[in-house]
Coordinates of C-alpha atoms and ligand atoms in Angstrom, one line a residue:
M1 CA 93.7 130.2 68.3
D2 CA 93.1 131.6 71.8
I3 CA 94.7 129.2 74.2
A4 CA 95.1 129.2 77.9
I5 CA 97.7 127.4 79.9
I6 CA 96.8 126.7 83.6
G7 CA 100.1 126.3 85.6
S8 CA 103.1 128.3 84.4
G9 CA 105.9 125.9 85.6
Y10 CA 108.6 124.0 83.6
V11 CA 105.9 122.4 81.4
G12 CA 103.2 125.1 81.2
L13 CA 105.5 128.0 80.5
V14 CA 107.4 126.3 77.8
T15 CA 104.2 125.0 76.2
G16 CA 102.6 128.4 76.4
V17 CA 105.5 130.4 75.0
C18 CA 106.1 127.9 72.1
L19 CA 102.3 127.9 71.2
A20 CA 102.7 131.7 71.1
H21 CA 105.7 131.2 68.8
I22 CA 103.8 129.1 66.3
G23 CA 101.2 131.8 65.9
H24 CA 98.6 131.4 68.8
R25 CA 97.3 134.1 71.3
V26 CA 98.3 132.5 74.7
I27 CA 97.3 133.4 78.2
C28 CA 99.4 131.7 80.9
V29 CA 97.9 131.4 84.4
D30 CA 99.5 130.6 87.7
N31 CA 98.1 130.8 91.2
N32 CA 101.6 132.1 92.5
Q33 CA 101.1 135.8 92.3
E34 CA 104.7 136.6 92.7
K35 CA 105.6 134.4 89.8
I36 CA 103.1 136.1 87.5
K37 CA 104.1 139.5 88.6
R38 CA 107.8 138.6 87.6
L39 CA 106.6 136.9 84.4
R40 CA 104.8 140.1 83.4
Q41 CA 108.2 141.9 83.5
A42 CA 109.7 139.0 81.4
K43 CA 111.5 137.6 84.5
I44 CA 111.7 133.9 84.1
P45 CA 111.5 131.8 87.4
I46 CA 113.4 128.9 85.6
Y47 CA 116.4 128.4 83.7
E48 CA 115.5 126.9 80.3
P49 CA 117.9 127.7 77.3
G50 CA 116.2 130.2 74.9
L51 CA 113.0 130.7 77.0
D52 CA 113.7 134.2 78.1
E53 CA 114.1 135.5 74.6
L54 CA 110.8 134.1 73.3
V55 CA 109.0 135.4 76.5
K56 CA 110.3 138.9 76.0
K57 CA 109.5 138.8 72.2
Y58 CA 105.8 137.6 72.6
L59 CA 105.1 139.7 75.6
K60 CA 106.0 142.7 73.5
S61 CA 104.0 141.7 70.6
K62 CA 101.1 140.8 73.1
R63 CA 100.7 137.4 71.7
L64 CA 101.5 136.0 75.3
S65 CA 100.1 137.4 78.5
F66 CA 100.1 136.3 82.1
S67 CA 97.3 136.3 84.7
T68 CA 96.5 134.7 88.1
S69 CA 92.8 134.4 87.1
I70 CA 91.4 131.1 85.7
K71 CA 88.1 132.9 85.2
E72 CA 89.8 135.5 82.8
A73 CA 91.7 132.7 81.0
T74 CA 88.6 130.5 80.7
R75 CA 86.5 133.5 79.2
K76 CA 89.2 134.5 76.7
A77 CA 90.3 131.0 75.5
T78 CA 88.8 128.3 73.3
V79 CA 91.4 125.8 74.3
I80 CA 92.5 125.4 78.0
F81 CA 95.6 123.3 78.9
I82 CA 95.9 122.0 82.5
A83 CA 99.6 121.9 83.4
V84 CA 99.7 122.2 87.1
G85 CA 102.0 119.9 89.1
T86 CA 101.0 116.3 90.0
P87 CA 103.3 115.6 92.9
A88 CA 103.6 112.2 94.4
R89 CA 101.5 111.1 97.4
Q90 CA 103.2 109.3 100.2
N91 CA 102.2 105.8 98.7
G92 CA 103.6 106.9 95.2
E93 CA 100.4 107.6 93.5
A94 CA 100.1 110.9 91.7
D95 CA 98.3 113.6 93.7
L96 CA 95.6 115.1 91.4
T97 CA 94.4 117.7 93.9
Y98 CA 95.5 120.7 91.8
V99 CA 94.2 119.1 88.6
E100 CA 90.7 118.6 90.2
N101 CA 90.7 122.2 91.6
V102 CA 91.5 123.7 88.3
A103 CA 88.9 121.6 86.4
R104 CA 86.3 122.8 88.9
E105 CA 87.2 126.4 88.5
I106 CA 87.1 126.1 84.7
A107 CA 83.8 124.6 84.9
L108 CA 82.4 127.3 87.1
N109 CA 83.5 129.9 84.6
M110 CA 82.7 128.3 81.2
D111 CA 80.2 130.2 79.1
S112 CA 80.9 128.9 75.6
Y113 CA 82.4 125.8 73.9
K114 CA 85.9 124.8 75.4
L115 CA 88.4 122.1 74.7
I116 CA 90.0 121.2 78.1
V117 CA 93.3 119.5 77.7
E118 CA 95.4 117.4 80.2
K119 CA 99.0 118.3 79.8
S120 CA 100.2 117.2 83.1
T121 CA 101.3 113.6 83.5
V122 CA 98.3 111.9 85.0
P123 CA 97.1 108.4 85.5
A124 CA 94.8 106.7 82.9
E125 CA 91.1 107.6 83.5
T126 CA 91.8 111.1 84.7
G127 CA 90.2 112.4 81.5
K128 CA 86.9 110.8 82.5
R129 CA 87.2 112.2 86.0
I130 CA 87.9 115.8 84.6
E131 CA 84.9 115.4 82.4
R132 CA 82.8 114.4 85.3
T133 CA 84.1 117.2 87.5
I134 CA 83.2 119.7 84.9
K135 CA 79.7 118.4 84.3
L136 CA 79.1 118.5 88.1
N137 CA 80.3 122.1 88.5
L138 CA 78.8 123.7 85.5
S139 CA 76.7 126.8 86.0
K140 CA 72.9 126.0 86.4
K141 CA 72.0 127.9 83.3
F142 CA 73.7 125.1 81.3
R143 CA 71.5 122.2 82.8
K144 CA 68.1 121.1 81.9
G145 CA 67.1 118.4 84.3
N146 CA 70.0 115.8 83.8
K147 CA 71.1 117.2 80.5
I148 CA 74.1 119.5 79.8
T149 CA 73.4 122.1 77.3
L150 CA 76.9 123.5 77.0
D151 CA 79.1 121.8 74.5
F152 CA 82.7 121.0 75.6
D153 CA 85.3 118.3 75.1
V154 CA 88.1 116.9 77.3
A155 CA 91.3 115.6 75.8
S156 CA 94.7 114.5 76.6
N157 CA 97.9 115.8 74.9
P158 CA 100.9 114.6 76.8
E159 CA 104.2 116.4 76.7
F160 CA 107.5 114.9 75.8
L161 CA 109.7 117.8 76.6
R162 CA 113.1 117.2 78.1
E163 CA 114.2 120.0 80.3
G164 CA 117.2 121.8 78.9
S165 CA 116.1 121.2 75.4
A166 CA 112.4 121.7 75.8
I167 CA 112.0 124.5 73.3
H168 CA 113.8 122.4 70.6
D169 CA 111.7 119.3 71.6
F170 CA 108.4 121.3 71.3
M171 CA 109.3 122.7 68.0
H172 CA 110.7 119.5 66.5
P173 CA 108.6 116.6 68.0
D174 CA 108.9 113.0 67.0
R175 CA 105.2 112.9 67.1
V176 CA 102.3 114.7 68.7
V177 CA 100.0 112.6 70.7
I178 CA 96.3 113.5 71.1
G179 CA 93.6 111.6 73.0
V180 CA 90.2 112.8 71.8
E181 CA 86.6 111.6 72.0
S182 CA 85.2 113.9 69.2
K183 CA 86.0 115.0 65.7
K184 CA 85.6 118.7 66.8
A185 CA 88.4 118.3 69.3
E186 CA 90.5 116.6 66.8
Q187 CA 90.1 119.2 64.3
I188 CA 91.2 121.9 66.8
F189 CA 94.3 120.0 67.6
R190 CA 95.1 119.7 63.9
E191 CA 94.9 123.4 63.6
I192 CA 96.9 124.1 66.7
Y193 CA 99.8 122.0 65.7
K194 CA 99.6 122.5 61.9
P195 CA 102.8 124.9 61.9
L196 CA 104.9 122.0 63.3
K197 CA 104.1 119.7 60.3
T198 CA 104.6 116.7 62.3
H199 CA 103.1 113.2 62.6
M200 CA 100.0 113.2 64.7
I201 CA 98.9 110.1 66.6
V202 CA 95.1 110.3 67.3
T203 CA 93.6 107.9 69.7
N204 CA 91.1 107.9 72.7
I205 CA 92.0 109.7 76.0
S206 CA 93.0 106.6 78.0
S207 CA 95.4 105.3 75.3
A208 CA 97.0 108.9 75.1
E209 CA 97.4 108.9 79.0
L210 CA 99.0 105.4 78.7
I211 CA 101.4 106.4 75.9
K212 CA 102.9 109.0 78.1
H213 CA 103.3 106.6 81.0
A214 CA 104.6 103.8 78.8
S215 CA 107.0 106.1 77.0
N216 CA 108.7 107.5 80.3
S217 CA 108.7 104.0 81.9
F218 CA 110.4 102.5 78.8
L219 CA 113.0 105.2 78.7
A220 CA 113.7 104.7 82.4
T221 CA 113.9 100.9 81.6
K222 CA 116.5 101.5 78.9
I223 CA 118.6 103.5 81.5
S224 CA 118.3 100.9 84.2
F225 CA 119.2 98.1 81.7
I226 CA 122.4 99.8 80.6
N227 CA 123.3 100.5 84.1
S228 CA 122.9 96.8 84.9
I229 CA 125.2 96.1 81.9
A230 CA 127.6 98.6 83.4
Q231 CA 127.8 96.6 86.6
I232 CA 128.8 93.6 84.7
C233 CA 131.3 95.4 82.5
D234 CA 133.2 96.5 85.7
H235 CA 133.6 92.8 86.7
V236 CA 134.5 91.2 83.3
G237 CA 136.8 94.1 82.0
A238 CA 134.4 95.3 79.4
D239 CA 133.5 98.8 78.3
V240 CA 129.9 99.9 78.6
L241 CA 130.5 102.8 76.1
K242 CA 131.4 100.1 73.5
V243 CA 128.6 97.9 74.4
A244 CA 126.1 100.8 74.1
E245 CA 127.6 101.7 70.8
G246 CA 127.4 98.1 69.5
M247 CA 123.9 97.8 70.7
G248 CA 122.8 101.3 69.6
F249 CA 123.8 100.7 66.0
D250 CA 121.0 98.1 65.8
K251 CA 118.1 100.4 64.7
R252 CA 115.7 98.2 66.6
I253 CA 117.5 99.3 69.7
G254 CA 118.9 102.7 69.1
R255 CA 121.6 104.5 70.9
Q256 CA 119.6 107.0 72.8
F257 CA 119.0 106.7 76.6
L258 CA 121.8 104.0 76.8
D259 CA 124.1 106.3 78.8
A260 CA 125.1 104.5 81.9
G261 CA 125.7 106.6 84.9
I262 CA 124.5 107.3 88.4
G263 CA 120.9 106.9 87.4
Y264 CA 117.9 108.9 86.3
G265 CA 116.4 111.8 88.3
G266 CA 114.2 114.8 87.7
S267 CA 110.5 115.5 88.1
C268 CA 109.3 112.9 85.8
F269 CA 110.9 109.5 85.5
P270 CA 111.2 108.6 89.3
K271 CA 107.7 109.9 89.9
D272 CA 106.1 108.4 86.7
V273 CA 107.7 105.0 87.2
E274 CA 106.4 104.9 90.8
A275 CA 102.9 106.1 89.8
F276 CA 102.7 103.6 86.8
I277 CA 103.7 100.8 89.4
R278 CA 100.7 102.0 91.6
L279 CA 98.4 102.3 88.6
S280 CA 99.1 98.8 87.5
E281 CA 98.6 97.5 91.0
K282 CA 95.1 99.2 91.1
S283 CA 94.3 97.6 87.8
G284 CA 95.1 94.2 89.2
Y285 CA 98.6 93.7 87.5
H286 CA 101.9 93.5 89.3
F287 CA 104.4 95.3 87.1
S288 CA 107.5 93.7 88.6
L289 CA 109.7 94.8 85.8
L290 CA 109.2 98.4 86.8
N291 CA 109.9 97.6 90.3
E292 CA 113.3 96.4 89.2
V293 CA 113.8 99.4 87.1
R294 CA 113.4 101.5 90.1
N295 CA 115.6 99.2 92.4
V296 CA 118.4 99.3 89.8
N297 CA 118.2 103.0 89.7
E298 CA 118.6 103.3 93.5
C299 CA 121.4 100.7 93.6
Q300 CA 123.4 102.7 91.0
R301 CA 123.9 105.6 93.4
I302 CA 124.7 103.3 96.4
S303 CA 127.3 101.4 94.4
F304 CA 128.9 104.6 93.3
V305 CA 129.2 105.6 97.0
K306 CA 130.7 102.1 97.7
L307 CA 133.3 102.7 94.8
I308 CA 134.3 106.0 96.4
E309 CA 134.4 104.5 99.9
D310 CA 136.7 101.6 98.6
K311 CA 139.1 103.9 96.8
L312 CA 139.1 106.8 99.5
W313 CA 139.5 104.3 102.3
I314 CA 138.2 106.6 105.0
I315 CA 135.5 108.9 104.1
K316 CA 135.3 110.8 107.5
G317 CA 136.8 114.1 107.2
K318 CA 137.6 114.0 103.5
K319 CA 136.9 116.9 101.4
I320 CA 134.8 115.9 98.3
G321 CA 134.3 118.3 95.4
I322 CA 130.9 117.7 93.5
L323 CA 131.0 119.0 89.9
G324 CA 127.4 119.6 88.9
L325 CA 124.2 119.4 91.0
A326 CA 121.2 119.6 88.6
F327 CA 119.5 116.3 87.7
K328 CA 120.9 116.8 84.1
P329 CA 122.6 119.6 82.2
N330 CA 121.2 122.8 81.0
T331 CA 118.5 123.3 83.8
D332 CA 118.5 124.5 87.3
D333 CA 116.0 121.8 88.4
M334 CA 117.1 119.9 91.6
R335 CA 113.9 117.7 91.8
N336 CA 115.0 114.1 92.5
A337 CA 118.5 115.0 91.4
P338 CA 120.9 112.1 92.1
S339 CA 123.4 114.6 93.6
I340 CA 121.0 115.0 96.6
D341 CA 121.3 111.3 97.5
L342 CA 125.0 111.2 96.8
I343 CA 125.6 114.1 99.1
N344 CA 123.4 112.9 101.8
M345 CA 125.0 109.5 101.8
L346 CA 128.6 111.0 101.9
Q347 CA 127.7 113.4 104.7
N348 CA 126.3 110.6 106.7
E349 CA 129.7 109.1 106.5
G350 CA 131.4 112.3 107.6
A351 CA 132.5 113.7 104.3
L352 CA 133.0 117.5 103.9
I353 CA 131.2 118.6 100.7
K354 CA 132.1 121.3 98.3
A355 CA 130.1 121.9 95.2
Y356 CA 129.8 123.8 92.1
D357 CA 127.0 124.0 89.3
P358 CA 126.5 126.7 86.7
K359 CA 122.8 127.2 87.3
A360 CA 121.4 124.9 90.0
M361 CA 123.2 126.3 93.2
P362 CA 120.3 128.7 94.3
N363 CA 117.9 125.8 94.2
T364 CA 120.4 123.4 95.9
K365 CA 120.6 125.8 98.9
K366 CA 117.0 125.3 99.4
C367 CA 117.4 121.4 99.8
L368 CA 120.9 120.8 101.0
T369 CA 122.7 122.1 104.1
K370 CA 126.4 122.1 105.2
V371 CA 127.7 122.4 101.6
T372 CA 130.3 124.9 100.8
Y373 CA 129.4 126.4 97.4
C374 CA 132.2 127.5 95.0
K375 CA 132.4 130.1 92.3
D376 CA 134.0 127.8 89.7
P377 CA 135.5 124.2 89.3
Y378 CA 139.0 125.5 90.3
E379 CA 137.9 127.0 93.5
L380 CA 136.1 123.7 94.0
A381 CA 139.1 121.6 93.3
K382 CA 141.2 123.4 95.8
G383 CA 142.1 121.1 98.7
C384 CA 139.8 118.2 97.7
D385 CA 140.7 114.6 98.3
C386 CA 138.5 113.6 95.3
L387 CA 136.3 115.0 92.5
L388 CA 132.9 113.6 91.7
L389 CA 131.4 114.5 88.3
V390 CA 127.7 114.3 88.7
T391 CA 126.1 116.4 86.1
E392 CA 127.7 116.5 82.6
W393 CA 127.5 120.2 81.9
D394 CA 129.3 121.2 78.7
E395 CA 131.6 123.7 80.4
F396 CA 133.0 120.8 82.6
K397 CA 134.2 118.9 79.5
D398 CA 137.4 120.9 78.8
L399 CA 138.6 121.8 82.2
D400 CA 142.3 122.5 82.7
F401 CA 143.1 119.2 84.5
K402 CA 146.7 120.2 84.9
M403 CA 145.8 123.0 87.1
I404 CA 143.1 120.9 88.8
R405 CA 145.8 118.3 89.6
R406 CA 148.0 121.0 91.3
L407 CA 144.9 122.3 93.3
M408 CA 143.7 119.0 94.7
K409 CA 145.2 117.3 97.7
Q410 CA 144.9 113.8 96.1
P411 CA 144.5 113.2 92.3
L412 CA 141.3 111.1 92.3
V413 CA 138.4 111.6 89.9
F414 CA 135.0 109.6 89.9
D415 CA 133.1 110.3 86.9
G416 CA 129.4 109.5 87.3
R417 CA 128.6 110.2 83.8
N418 CA 131.6 109.1 81.8
L419 CA 132.2 112.6 80.6
Y420 CA 135.9 112.2 80.6
H421 CA 136.2 108.8 78.9
D422 CA 138.4 110.2 76.2
K423 CA 140.4 112.7 78.2
N424 CA 143.0 110.3 79.4
L425 CA 143.2 111.6 82.9
K426 CA 145.5 108.8 83.9
E427 CA 148.3 110.3 81.8
L428 CA 147.8 113.5 83.8
G429 CA 148.5 111.7 86.9
F430 CA 145.0 111.1 88.1
E431 CA 143.5 108.0 89.4
Y432 CA 140.1 107.9 87.3
Y433 CA 137.1 105.9 87.7
G434 CA 134.1 106.0 85.2
I435 CA 131.0 103.9 85.2
G436 CA 131.1 100.4 83.7
R437 CA 134.5 101.0 82.1
G438 CA 135.9 97.7 83.2
Q439 CA 138.5 99.1 85.4
I440 CA 137.5 98.3 89.0
Ligands
UDX1 C1 104.8 119.3 85.2 C2 103.7 118.3 84.9 O1 102.6 119.1 85.0 C3 103.7 117.2 85.9 O2 102.6 116.5 85.7 C4 104.9 116.5 85.6 O3 105.0 115.2 86.2 C5 106.1 117.2 85.8 O4 106.1 118.4 84.9 P1 106.1 121.1 86.1 O5 105.8 122.2 85.2 O6 107.4 120.6 86.0 O7 105.0 120.0 86.2 O8 105.9 121.5 87.6 P2 106.1 123.0 88.2 O9 107.2 123.7 87.6 O10 105.9 122.7 89.7 O11 104.7 123.9 87.6 C6 103.5 123.8 88.2 C7 103.0 125.2 88.3 O12 101.6 125.0 88.5 C8 103.6 125.9 89.3 O13 104.0 127.2 88.8 C9 102.4 126.2 90.3 O14 102.5 127.4 90.9 C10 101.1 126.1 89.4 N1 99.9 125.7 90.0 C11 99.9 124.7 91.1 C12 98.8 126.5 89.9 O15 98.9 127.4 89.1 N2 97.6 126.1 90.5 C13 97.6 125.1 91.3 O16 96.5 124.9 91.8 C14 98.6 124.3 91.5
UDX2 C1 111.6 113.2 80.5 C2 111.2 112.7 79.2 O1 112.4 112.5 78.5 C3 110.5 113.8 78.4 O2 109.9 113.2 77.3 C4 109.2 114.1 79.3 O3 108.4 113.1 79.4 C5 109.7 114.6 80.7 O4 110.6 113.7 81.4 P1 113.5 115.1 81.5 O5 113.2 114.3 82.8 O6 113.5 116.5 81.4 O7 112.6 114.5 80.3 O8 115.0 114.6 81.1 P2 115.7 113.4 80.4 O9 116.6 113.8 79.3 O10 114.7 112.4 79.9 O11 116.6 112.8 81.6 C6 116.0 112.2 82.6 C7 117.1 111.6 83.5 O12 117.7 110.5 83.0 C8 118.2 112.5 83.9 O13 118.5 112.5 85.2 C9 119.3 112.0 83.0 O14 120.6 112.3 83.5 C10 118.9 110.5 83.0 N1 119.6 109.8 81.8 C11 119.1 110.1 80.5 C12 120.5 108.9 82.0 O15 121.0 108.4 83.1 N2 120.9 108.1 80.9 C13 120.6 108.3 79.7 O16 121.0 107.7 78.6 C14 119.5 109.3 79.4

């Protein structure tokens, strides 16, 4: 199939490269000229494990190409995925300006049948609006009075890719969801995804859009639920890790997304939960459960800072080392990273912040000031009054804590992701606090 992807960010680039990997000819478009120039030289703007090898391979075999021209992509491809960003507006709703612009430009350049697919996370009914925008902007030669003479379809095919394991998630999905309004569109999707041999859920566009919103909101709810349980654990002497294990063995519940910590971040959950709240309000339903999901998530960071304040006594002038900055491991993405809120709160109290992250430091420098960046965890530990584990990178698991103990000013570790739950840091002379371990 000839496929175009408009928007070559975290989602668009991974989707395009993986579609090339399963046999399609793909043209990835972006309006950022510098990004496209670099991508043509196989220079990847983001860190995503495995992505650069695939880009190199398919650029070389010419199954993958890059362009800044929506016109060129529209002419070449039969299927066009829209994967531009949908940032939050001030009131929390998704800003669909880029989606509308792209839809209009596709319409202006369409000259044969196209299947236009929403990949970006969008509110329900966006599909209908894209269809309308295309009808309104088609070239005059495809109109007879009120009738449109050019055949096209709009569809929804939400992504469920987790950053850091996005290629694996694409190649081994639990399911592929497609929202279509015609048999022809359904057939095209079946052909596109045939190599994945996966279960396909076929429904209408609005249901597909809602599946995405509902799935992300449900996962966020699971996280806030276990974080609430963690709060109780700390007060009754229970261990949230055992509670999650005990719950998770029940197949109806499942263990995934029951990791208590300093809350969820990233470009999706915070924004999608907020957008879903707004969407529900607009349709006349007050989704109070999701309001609480968001509140619990925010409180999680505040209570972590309160714990640090309690144990450090005075924060002003203390040197605090932050292990991990990205919103989750295996990515350089800092969008809505919990580390930003934590660092801001601690700096407001007068703390001196040192930080280290294997991949996210260049992006962090764009959003945080007055942070001393270190070249590894040992340089970070030097002279610190306490260490905060914020992102559970694999390389942090087996640090030499005897050496860290010697380097630190005070042996105090706050583990925001329970990474060191089995390391017995107390035996090495540390005062150690996890999340919901019943030890406060
Ligand atoms: C995606 C989804 O599209 C979004 O809906 C979801 O909520 C988060 O994930 P993502 O790929 O992470 O977005 O965003 P980003 O990395 O910012 O990529 C968007 C790309 O679209 C950027 O490269 C940007 O330059 C490009 N873009 C934006 C265009 O090509 N044209 C535009 O008009 C606007
Ligand atoms: C999410 C969805 O999982 C994915 O399907 C897609 O819709 C895009 O959004 P992503 O944001 O990349 O993926 O990462 P994810 O693994 O879902 O983690 C999101 C946040 O939740 C991270 O900050 C992570 O640390 C946090 N999290 C996750 C927890 O705090 N506890 C958990 O048990 C799981």
